[in-house]
């Protein structure tokens, strides 16, 4: 499916990069065609987990770098593109979309754009989501990702009438991103082990691998709930029954 999947959140520290890595694993487990683009130059912490299987791009309002992100659209003509966005990039991304009339071109070329907006539950985080939603309305499909790793009580967000009205008006899918245990995350981050390789990583131990499995299963189920990806019939199995497309070195293979 030709599409651009922006892993967004605008603010730093909302869990966007972790969610992007989970999305990559979701594609691997479900044998979905994808390309990974690391757009965070200052902290390329998603591309670092897939050193041999990602491309880079920069969103910039500088005229000299204005065309750097064009490769994202070119890739999306034939496959789904997962783009890990840096923090505070909303103006540059919006400029790229509007200056190049991306929304008009996506319609002509049957390319869909999705924003998986990771939210921490904080006021600023929610406001930025609402800003993006109101700016693009139904032209870009938004998915509101509630990060339970940073906020385990969303009553204050659910009680915001203006937010709920926007979610209803634009038919926004709302999913819950589960908490990933600190121990396992620290081990994987320290060694830059991606999730495919982590399933056989001895340092995690039996219980650590089980916690990892539970986390990925819950996250995968939530992504399913958004009903964005068209899953092949063969992928309707539990993650433990799926064959990883990663080798022993943790290098991810992209299915075309």
Tab-separated table of C-alpha atoms in Angstrom:
chain	number	residue	atom	x	y	z
A	1	UNK	CA	0.000	0.000	0.000
A	2	UNK	CA	1.483	3.315	-1.099
A	3	UNK	CA	1.514	5.571	1.953
A	4	UNK	CA	3.559	7.911	4.116
A	5	UNK	CA	3.394	7.145	7.810
A	6	UNK	CA	4.709	10.065	9.851
A	7	UNK	CA	5.759	9.084	13.368
A	8	UNK	CA	4.983	12.419	14.972
A	9	UNK	CA	4.598	13.990	18.389
A	10	UNK	CA	6.250	17.371	17.853
A	11	UNK	CA	7.503	17.597	21.446
A	12	UNK	CA	10.640	15.763	22.493
A	13	UNK	CA	10.404	12.932	25.003
A	14	UNK	CA	6.870	11.769	24.185
A	15	UNK	CA	7.913	8.273	23.079
A	16	UNK	CA	7.838	8.840	19.340
A	17	UNK	CA	11.077	6.989	18.571
A	18	UNK	CA	10.060	3.901	20.536
A	19	UNK	CA	6.733	3.865	18.754
A	20	UNK	CA	8.514	4.152	15.397
A	21	UNK	CA	10.632	1.103	16.232
A	22	UNK	CA	7.502	-0.803	17.200
A	23	UNK	CA	5.908	0.172	13.890
A	24	UNK	CA	8.893	-1.214	12.002
A	25	UNK	CA	8.585	-4.468	13.929
A	26	UNK	CA	4.872	-4.543	13.212
A	27	UNK	CA	5.653	-4.462	9.490
A	28	UNK	CA	8.273	-7.175	9.837
A	29	UNK	CA	5.987	-9.494	11.805
A	30	UNK	CA	3.116	-8.987	9.382
A	31	UNK	CA	5.316	-9.176	6.275
A	32	UNK	CA	4.279	-5.713	5.140
A	33	UNK	CA	6.279	-3.840	2.532
A	34	UNK	CA	7.924	-0.714	3.941
A	35	UNK	CA	10.867	1.663	3.827
A	36	UNK	CA	12.220	3.337	6.947
A	37	UNK	CA	13.300	6.981	6.732
A	38	UNK	CA	15.182	8.607	9.592
A	39	UNK	CA	14.459	12.335	9.517
A	40	UNK	CA	15.967	13.216	12.881
A	41	UNK	CA	19.513	14.389	12.214
A	42	UNK	CA	20.299	15.568	15.729
A	43	UNK	CA	19.258	12.314	17.387
A	44	UNK	CA	18.840	9.513	14.808
A	45	UNK	CA	17.878	6.984	17.441
A	46	UNK	CA	15.593	4.936	15.187
A	47	UNK	CA	17.950	4.625	12.248
A	48	UNK	CA	20.683	3.514	14.648
A	49	UNK	CA	18.742	0.296	15.324
A	50	UNK	CA	18.565	-0.466	11.591
A	51	UNK	CA	21.956	0.743	10.305
A	52	UNK	CA	21.725	-1.172	7.018
A	53	UNK	CA	18.043	-0.733	6.373
A	54	UNK	CA	17.073	2.923	6.489
A	55	UNK	CA	17.337	6.063	4.433
A	56	UNK	CA	17.767	9.619	5.690
A	57	UNK	CA	15.931	12.831	4.932
A	58	UNK	CA	15.812	16.336	6.348
A	59	UNK	CA	12.833	18.653	6.601
A	60	UNK	CA	14.106	22.197	6.435
A	61	UNK	CA	12.742	25.624	5.651
A	62	UNK	CA	16.157	26.525	4.255
A	63	UNK	CA	16.039	26.881	0.469
A	64	UNK	CA	19.279	24.944	0.027
A	65	UNK	CA	17.829	21.903	1.811
A	66	UNK	CA	14.252	22.336	0.657
A	67	UNK	CA	14.354	19.336	-1.676
A	68	UNK	CA	15.989	16.851	0.676
A	69	UNK	CA	12.694	15.334	1.830
A	70	UNK	CA	11.393	14.750	-1.695
A	71	UNK	CA	12.717	11.191	-1.668
A	72	UNK	CA	10.030	10.326	0.895
A	73	UNK	CA	7.308	11.019	-1.645
A	74	UNK	CA	9.200	9.173	-4.377
A	75	UNK	CA	9.472	6.090	-2.176
A	76	UNK	CA	5.796	6.296	-1.240
A	77	UNK	CA	4.763	5.883	-4.881
A	78	UNK	CA	5.539	2.169	-4.588
A	79	UNK	CA	5.488	1.227	-0.903
A	80	UNK	CA	4.663	2.362	2.618
A	81	UNK	CA	7.214	4.737	4.114
A	82	UNK	CA	7.719	5.007	7.885
A	83	UNK	CA	9.199	8.413	8.678
A	84	UNK	CA	10.680	9.084	12.106
A	85	UNK	CA	10.251	12.815	12.614
A	86	UNK	CA	12.346	14.926	14.980
A	87	UNK	CA	10.825	17.210	17.589
A	88	UNK	CA	9.699	20.717	16.671
A	89	UNK	CA	9.531	19.969	12.964
A	90	UNK	CA	5.875	20.920	12.394
A	91	UNK	CA	6.642	24.198	10.538
A	92	UNK	CA	9.161	22.541	8.196
A	93	UNK	CA	6.960	19.525	7.443
A	94	UNK	CA	3.930	21.744	6.872
A	95	UNK	CA	5.992	23.977	4.582
A	96	UNK	CA	7.140	20.930	2.567
A	97	UNK	CA	3.570	19.655	2.238
A	98	UNK	CA	2.086	22.985	1.199
A	99	UNK	CA	4.953	24.291	-0.962
A	100	UNK	CA	4.979	21.092	-3.028
A	101	UNK	CA	1.209	20.624	-2.995
A	102	UNK	CA	1.778	17.159	-1.577
A	103	UNK	CA	-1.861	16.629	-0.672
A	104	UNK	CA	-2.942	17.249	-4.244
A	105	UNK	CA	-0.234	14.938	-5.571
A	106	UNK	CA	-1.089	12.158	-3.154
A	107	UNK	CA	-4.636	12.157	-4.459
A	108	UNK	CA	-3.514	11.958	-8.069
A	109	UNK	CA	-0.946	9.245	-7.312
A	110	UNK	CA	-3.098	7.301	-4.829
A	111	UNK	CA	-0.688	7.856	-1.957
A	112	UNK	CA	-2.173	8.201	1.512
A	113	UNK	CA	-0.649	10.183	4.372
A	114	UNK	CA	-1.014	9.189	8.011
A	115	UNK	CA	0.136	10.945	11.163
A	116	UNK	CA	0.642	8.664	14.128
A	117	UNK	CA	0.719	11.390	16.757
A	118	UNK	CA	2.298	10.141	19.988
A	119	UNK	CA	1.027	12.053	23.007
A	120	UNK	CA	2.384	12.157	26.562
A	121	UNK	CA	-0.882	13.384	28.064
A	122	UNK	CA	0.582	16.796	28.858
A	123	UNK	CA	-1.289	19.959	27.962
A	124	UNK	CA	1.255	21.110	25.360
A	125	UNK	CA	1.343	17.676	23.764
A	126	UNK	CA	-2.434	17.597	23.361
A	127	UNK	CA	-2.505	21.164	22.024
A	128	UNK	CA	0.038	20.312	19.341
A	129	UNK	CA	-2.060	17.352	18.255
A	130	UNK	CA	-5.142	19.546	17.995
A	131	UNK	CA	-3.163	22.131	16.011
A	132	UNK	CA	-2.098	19.533	13.461
A	133	UNK	CA	-5.591	18.049	13.261
A	134	UNK	CA	-7.248	21.423	12.660
A	135	UNK	CA	-4.611	22.439	10.095
A	136	UNK	CA	-4.973	19.358	7.909
A	137	UNK	CA	-8.541	18.329	8.777
A	138	UNK	CA	-9.469	15.198	6.802
A	139	UNK	CA	-6.686	15.676	4.264
A	140	UNK	CA	-4.266	13.756	6.491
A	141	UNK	CA	-5.507	10.845	8.556
A	142	UNK	CA	-4.461	11.309	12.196
A	143	UNK	CA	-4.098	8.526	14.744
A	144	UNK	CA	-3.968	9.670	18.369
A	145	UNK	CA	-1.445	7.489	20.222
A	146	UNK	CA	-1.863	7.698	23.992
A	147	UNK	CA	1.471	6.746	25.536
A	148	UNK	CA	0.730	4.790	28.702
A	149	UNK	CA	4.442	4.591	29.394
A	150	UNK	CA	4.376	8.291	30.300
A	151	UNK	CA	0.796	8.711	31.515
A	152	UNK	CA	-1.321	5.941	33.021
A	153	UNK	CA	-4.460	8.010	33.660
A	154	UNK	CA	-6.060	9.794	30.697
A	155	UNK	CA	-9.231	11.042	32.389
A	156	UNK	CA	-8.039	14.647	32.207
A	157	UNK	CA	-7.531	14.278	28.451
A	158	UNK	CA	-10.756	12.376	27.844
A	159	UNK	CA	-12.576	15.154	29.681
A	160	UNK	CA	-11.451	17.860	27.260
A	161	UNK	CA	-14.602	18.610	25.297
A	162	UNK	CA	-12.861	20.475	22.463
A	163	UNK	CA	-10.471	17.567	21.891
A	164	UNK	CA	-13.213	14.959	21.899
A	165	UNK	CA	-15.277	17.015	19.463
A	166	UNK	CA	-12.346	17.157	17.041
A	167	UNK	CA	-11.685	13.429	17.381
A	168	UNK	CA	-15.316	12.709	16.601
A	169	UNK	CA	-15.561	15.228	13.761
A	170	UNK	CA	-12.492	13.904	11.957
A	171	UNK	CA	-13.043	10.248	12.910
A	172	UNK	CA	-9.645	9.989	14.563
A	173	UNK	CA	-8.540	6.531	15.626
A	174	UNK	CA	-7.373	6.505	19.259
A	175	UNK	CA	-4.979	3.774	20.402
A	176	UNK	CA	-3.152	3.049	23.645
A	177	UNK	CA	0.597	2.508	23.427
A	178	UNK	CA	1.535	0.157	26.298
A	179	UNK	CA	4.340	0.740	28.753
A	180	UNK	CA	7.640	-0.962	27.957
A	181	UNK	CA	9.500	-2.098	31.064
A	182	UNK	CA	12.511	0.068	31.898
A	183	UNK	CA	14.937	-2.835	32.309
A	184	UNK	CA	14.361	-4.345	28.886
A	185	UNK	CA	14.281	-0.976	27.187
A	186	UNK	CA	17.550	0.064	28.819
A	187	UNK	CA	19.278	-3.138	27.685
A	188	UNK	CA	18.090	-2.759	24.098
A	189	UNK	CA	18.932	0.945	23.953
A	190	UNK	CA	22.400	0.464	25.410
A	191	UNK	CA	23.249	-2.198	22.846
A	192	UNK	CA	21.160	-0.822	19.959
A	193	UNK	CA	19.328	-4.123	19.640
A	194	UNK	CA	16.199	-3.998	17.485
A	195	UNK	CA	13.111	-5.950	18.463
A	196	UNK	CA	13.680	-8.816	16.018
A	197	UNK	CA	17.146	-9.496	17.396
A	198	UNK	CA	15.958	-8.931	20.973
A	199	UNK	CA	13.759	-12.017	20.878
A	200	UNK	CA	16.926	-14.123	20.938
A	201	UNK	CA	19.065	-11.793	23.039
A	202	UNK	CA	20.349	-13.788	25.989
A	203	UNK	CA	20.935	-10.848	28.326
A	204	UNK	CA	17.183	-10.290	28.590
A	205	UNK	CA	16.644	-13.651	30.245
A	206	UNK	CA	13.501	-15.768	30.023
A	207	UNK	CA	11.262	-13.356	31.897
A	208	UNK	CA	12.669	-10.350	30.086
A	209	UNK	CA	11.882	-11.971	26.731
A	210	UNK	CA	8.375	-12.727	27.971
A	211	UNK	CA	7.857	-9.101	28.980
A	212	UNK	CA	9.135	-8.040	25.559
A	213	UNK	CA	6.730	-10.450	23.876
A	214	UNK	CA	3.802	-9.135	25.912
A	215	UNK	CA	4.695	-5.526	25.110
A	216	UNK	CA	4.941	-6.155	21.361
A	217	UNK	CA	1.736	-8.190	21.353
A	218	UNK	CA	-0.215	-5.416	23.116
A	219	UNK	CA	1.274	-2.737	20.868
A	220	UNK	CA	0.517	-4.775	17.749
A	221	UNK	CA	-3.078	-5.296	18.836
A	222	UNK	CA	-3.470	-1.537	19.341
A	223	UNK	CA	-2.043	-0.760	15.900
A	224	UNK	CA	-4.504	-3.276	14.471
A	225	UNK	CA	-7.326	-1.374	16.163
A	226	UNK	CA	-6.505	1.731	14.110
A	227	UNK	CA	-7.374	-0.229	10.946
A	228	UNK	CA	-4.786	1.579	8.868
A	229	UNK	CA	-2.610	-1.226	7.565
A	230	UNK	CA	-4.054	-3.809	5.177
A	231	UNK	CA	-2.791	-7.059	6.604
A	232	UNK	CA	-2.212	-10.066	4.351
A	233	UNK	CA	-4.277	-13.100	5.321
A	234	UNK	CA	-1.142	-15.025	6.295
A	235	UNK	CA	-0.333	-12.501	9.012
A	236	UNK	CA	-3.437	-13.214	11.086
A	237	UNK	CA	-1.492	-15.246	13.623
A	238	UNK	CA	0.031	-14.516	16.980
A	239	UNK	CA	3.510	-12.887	17.018
A	240	UNK	CA	5.052	-16.064	18.463
A	241	UNK	CA	3.991	-17.985	15.370
A	242	UNK	CA	5.396	-15.483	12.919
A	243	UNK	CA	8.833	-15.899	11.408
A	244	UNK	CA	11.152	-12.922	11.880
A	245	UNK	CA	12.651	-11.349	8.778
A	246	UNK	CA	15.798	-10.375	10.640
A	247	UNK	CA	19.096	-12.230	10.676
A	248	UNK	CA	21.208	-12.991	13.718
A	249	UNK	CA	22.848	-9.593	13.486
A	250	UNK	CA	19.497	-7.864	13.782
A	251	UNK	CA	19.531	-6.459	10.257
A	252	UNK	CA	16.000	-6.008	9.015
A	253	UNK	CA	15.016	-7.249	5.599
A	254	UNK	CA	12.384	-5.281	3.700
A	255	UNK	CA	9.803	-7.316	1.864
A	256	UNK	CA	8.708	-5.883	-1.478
